[in-house]
Amino acid sequence: MKDSGPNPYFPKPDQYCNIDRLISILDNAVRTYTEEQLETLVTPLVTLLRKVFEFAPSHVKPHMQTALLPSNSERSQPLGQSNTLASRLLRLSNSPVAPSLRESVSSLLFELSDKDATSFVRNVGYGFASGFLMTHDLPVPANATEGWSTGQNGGDLGEKLTSVDGKEINP
């Protein structure tokens, strides 16, 4: 899809309305159902979000990334420990009882990280990223074996993050 012209998936009055609705449905579902139920109920929704992200206009993608990836405020503790949607998705990415959902969520998080292993590890921590990277024969970023990394894509944004759990290191 192109970024120009009318688009029924991203209508002009509120180009985020459909994305926000899908994310709200996902958030409510992962709060309500067990992992076993989510395997069949939510996997198609996560796949739909992956497809929407793939074809989303360039200005919509950051909105999805902000809504679904862990935020900087979550990094005061190890990632996956809070009750946000991003943390619940991280926990589902390691679910032993929902293999299809685990794969779909991990793929979504990787795609939200621009299909870049370094960004993926920075966004979710090596602990959550490692299984996906190994399973898909993707190279492990060099900084994943270091004790920490700085900023997004190695750039210095002022924060230092542990590569294993994505937690911010306080100076």
Coordinates of C-alpha atoms in Angstrom, one line a residue:
M1 CA 0.0 0.0 0.0
K2 CA 1.1 3.5 -0.6
D3 CA 1.2 6.3 1.9
S4 CA -1.0 8.6 -0.3
G5 CA -4.6 8.5 -1.2
P6 CA -7.7 7.4 0.8
N7 CA -7.2 4.2 2.7
P8 CA -10.1 2.4 4.4
Y9 CA -7.8 0.7 6.9
F10 CA -6.3 4.1 8.0
P11 CA -9.2 6.6 7.4
K12 CA -8.5 10.3 7.3
P13 CA -10.4 11.5 10.3
D14 CA -8.5 9.2 12.7
Q15 CA -5.9 7.1 11.0
Y16 CA -5.2 5.2 14.3
C17 CA -8.8 4.2 15.1
N18 CA -8.6 0.7 13.6
I19 CA -5.2 0.0 15.0
D20 CA -6.2 1.2 18.4
R21 CA -9.3 -1.0 18.3
L22 CA -7.3 -4.1 17.4
I23 CA -4.8 -3.3 20.2
S24 CA -7.6 -2.8 22.7
I25 CA -9.1 -6.1 21.7
L26 CA -5.7 -7.8 22.2
D27 CA -5.2 -6.1 25.5
N28 CA -8.6 -7.1 26.8
A29 CA -8.1 -10.7 25.6
V30 CA -4.7 -11.2 27.2
R31 CA -6.1 -9.9 30.5
T32 CA -9.1 -12.1 30.4
Y33 CA -8.2 -15.5 29.0
T34 CA -5.7 -18.2 29.9
E35 CA -2.7 -19.0 27.8
E36 CA -4.3 -22.2 26.5
Q37 CA -7.4 -20.2 25.4
L38 CA -5.3 -17.4 23.9
E39 CA -3.5 -20.0 21.7
T40 CA -6.7 -20.3 19.6
L41 CA -8.4 -17.0 20.3
V42 CA -5.6 -14.5 19.9
T43 CA -3.1 -16.0 17.5
P44 CA -5.1 -14.8 14.4
L45 CA -5.4 -11.3 15.9
V46 CA -1.6 -11.1 16.4
T47 CA -1.1 -12.3 12.8
L48 CA -3.5 -9.6 11.7
L49 CA -1.5 -7.0 13.6
R50 CA 1.7 -8.2 11.9
K51 CA 0.0 -7.8 8.5
V52 CA -1.3 -4.4 9.3
F53 CA 2.1 -3.3 10.5
E54 CA 3.7 -4.5 7.3
F55 CA 1.3 -2.4 5.1
A56 CA 0.8 0.6 7.5
P57 CA 1.7 4.0 6.3
S58 CA 5.1 5.2 7.7
H59 CA 3.5 7.6 10.2
V60 CA 1.3 4.8 11.7
K61 CA 4.2 2.4 12.4
P62 CA 5.7 4.4 15.3
H63 CA 2.2 4.5 16.9
M64 CA 2.0 0.7 16.8
Q65 CA 5.6 0.4 18.1
T66 CA 4.8 2.7 21.0
A67 CA 1.6 0.7 21.9
L68 CA 3.1 -2.8 21.7
L69 CA 6.8 -2.6 22.6
P70 CA 8.1 -2.0 26.2
S71 CA 8.4 1.7 27.0
N72 CA 11.3 3.4 28.7
S73 CA 9.3 3.7 31.9
E74 CA 9.0 -0.1 32.1
R75 CA 12.8 -0.4 32.2
S76 CA 13.1 0.4 35.9
Q77 CA 12.5 -3.3 36.5
P78 CA 13.3 -6.3 34.3
L79 CA 11.1 -6.4 31.2
G80 CA 8.1 -8.6 31.4
Q81 CA 7.5 -7.9 35.1
S82 CA 4.9 -5.2 34.9
N83 CA 1.2 -5.5 34.0
T84 CA 1.3 -3.6 30.7
L85 CA 0.3 -5.1 27.4
A86 CA 3.9 -5.1 26.3
S87 CA 5.0 -7.1 29.4
R88 CA 2.2 -9.5 28.9
L89 CA 3.2 -10.0 25.3
L90 CA 6.8 -10.6 26.4
R91 CA 5.6 -13.3 28.8
L92 CA 3.4 -14.9 26.0
S93 CA 6.5 -14.9 23.8
N94 CA 7.9 -17.6 26.1
S95 CA 4.7 -19.5 26.7
P96 CA 5.3 -23.3 26.9
V97 CA 1.6 -24.1 26.5
A98 CA 0.8 -21.9 23.5
P99 CA 3.5 -22.6 20.8
S100 CA 1.6 -20.9 17.9
L101 CA 0.9 -17.8 19.9
R102 CA 4.5 -17.8 21.2
E103 CA 5.8 -17.8 17.6
S104 CA 3.3 -15.2 16.4
V105 CA 4.0 -12.8 19.3
S106 CA 7.8 -13.2 18.9
S107 CA 7.4 -12.5 15.2
L108 CA 5.3 -9.4 15.9
L109 CA 7.9 -8.0 18.3
F110 CA 10.7 -8.7 15.8
E111 CA 8.8 -7.0 13.0
L112 CA 8.0 -4.1 15.3
S113 CA 11.8 -3.9 15.8
D114 CA 12.1 -3.3 12.0
K115 CA 13.3 -6.9 11.6
D116 CA 16.7 -5.9 13.0
A117 CA 18.2 -8.3 15.6
T118 CA 20.0 -5.5 17.4
S119 CA 16.9 -3.4 17.7
F120 CA 15.0 -6.5 18.7
V121 CA 17.4 -7.4 21.6
R122 CA 17.4 -3.7 22.7
N123 CA 13.6 -3.6 22.7
V124 CA 12.8 -6.9 24.4
G125 CA 16.1 -8.0 26.1
Y126 CA 18.3 -10.9 25.0
G127 CA 16.4 -13.2 27.4
F128 CA 13.2 -12.8 25.4
A129 CA 14.9 -12.5 22.0
S130 CA 17.4 -15.3 22.1
G131 CA 15.0 -18.2 21.4
F132 CA 13.5 -16.5 18.4
L133 CA 16.9 -15.5 17.0
M134 CA 18.3 -19.0 17.4
T135 CA 15.1 -20.7 16.0
H136 CA 15.2 -18.5 12.9
D137 CA 19.0 -18.7 12.3
L138 CA 19.4 -14.9 12.8
P139 CA 22.7 -13.6 14.0
V140 CA 23.0 -12.7 17.6
P141 CA 24.1 -9.0 17.9
A142 CA 27.6 -8.5 19.2
N143 CA 26.4 -6.3 22.1
A144 CA 24.0 -9.1 23.3
T145 CA 26.9 -10.9 25.0
E146 CA 28.2 -7.7 26.6
G147 CA 26.8 -6.8 30.0
W148 CA 24.8 -3.8 28.6
S149 CA 24.1 -1.7 25.6
T150 CA 23.5 2.0 25.1
G151 CA 20.6 3.6 23.3
Q152 CA 18.6 2.4 20.4
N153 CA 20.7 0.7 17.7
G154 CA 23.8 1.3 19.7
G155 CA 23.3 5.1 19.7
D156 CA 23.7 6.9 22.9
L157 CA 20.4 8.1 24.3
G158 CA 21.7 8.5 27.7
E159 CA 20.5 5.2 29.1
K160 CA 22.4 2.0 29.6
L161 CA 20.4 -1.2 29.4
T162 CA 21.2 -4.7 30.5
S163 CA 21.1 -6.8 27.4
V164 CA 19.6 -9.9 29.1
D165 CA 16.5 -8.4 30.6
G166 CA 16.3 -4.9 29.1
K167 CA 16.4 -3.2 32.5
E168 CA 17.8 0.3 32.7
I169 CA 21.1 0.5 34.6
N170 CA 21.2 3.4 37.0
P171 CA 24.5 5.2 37.1

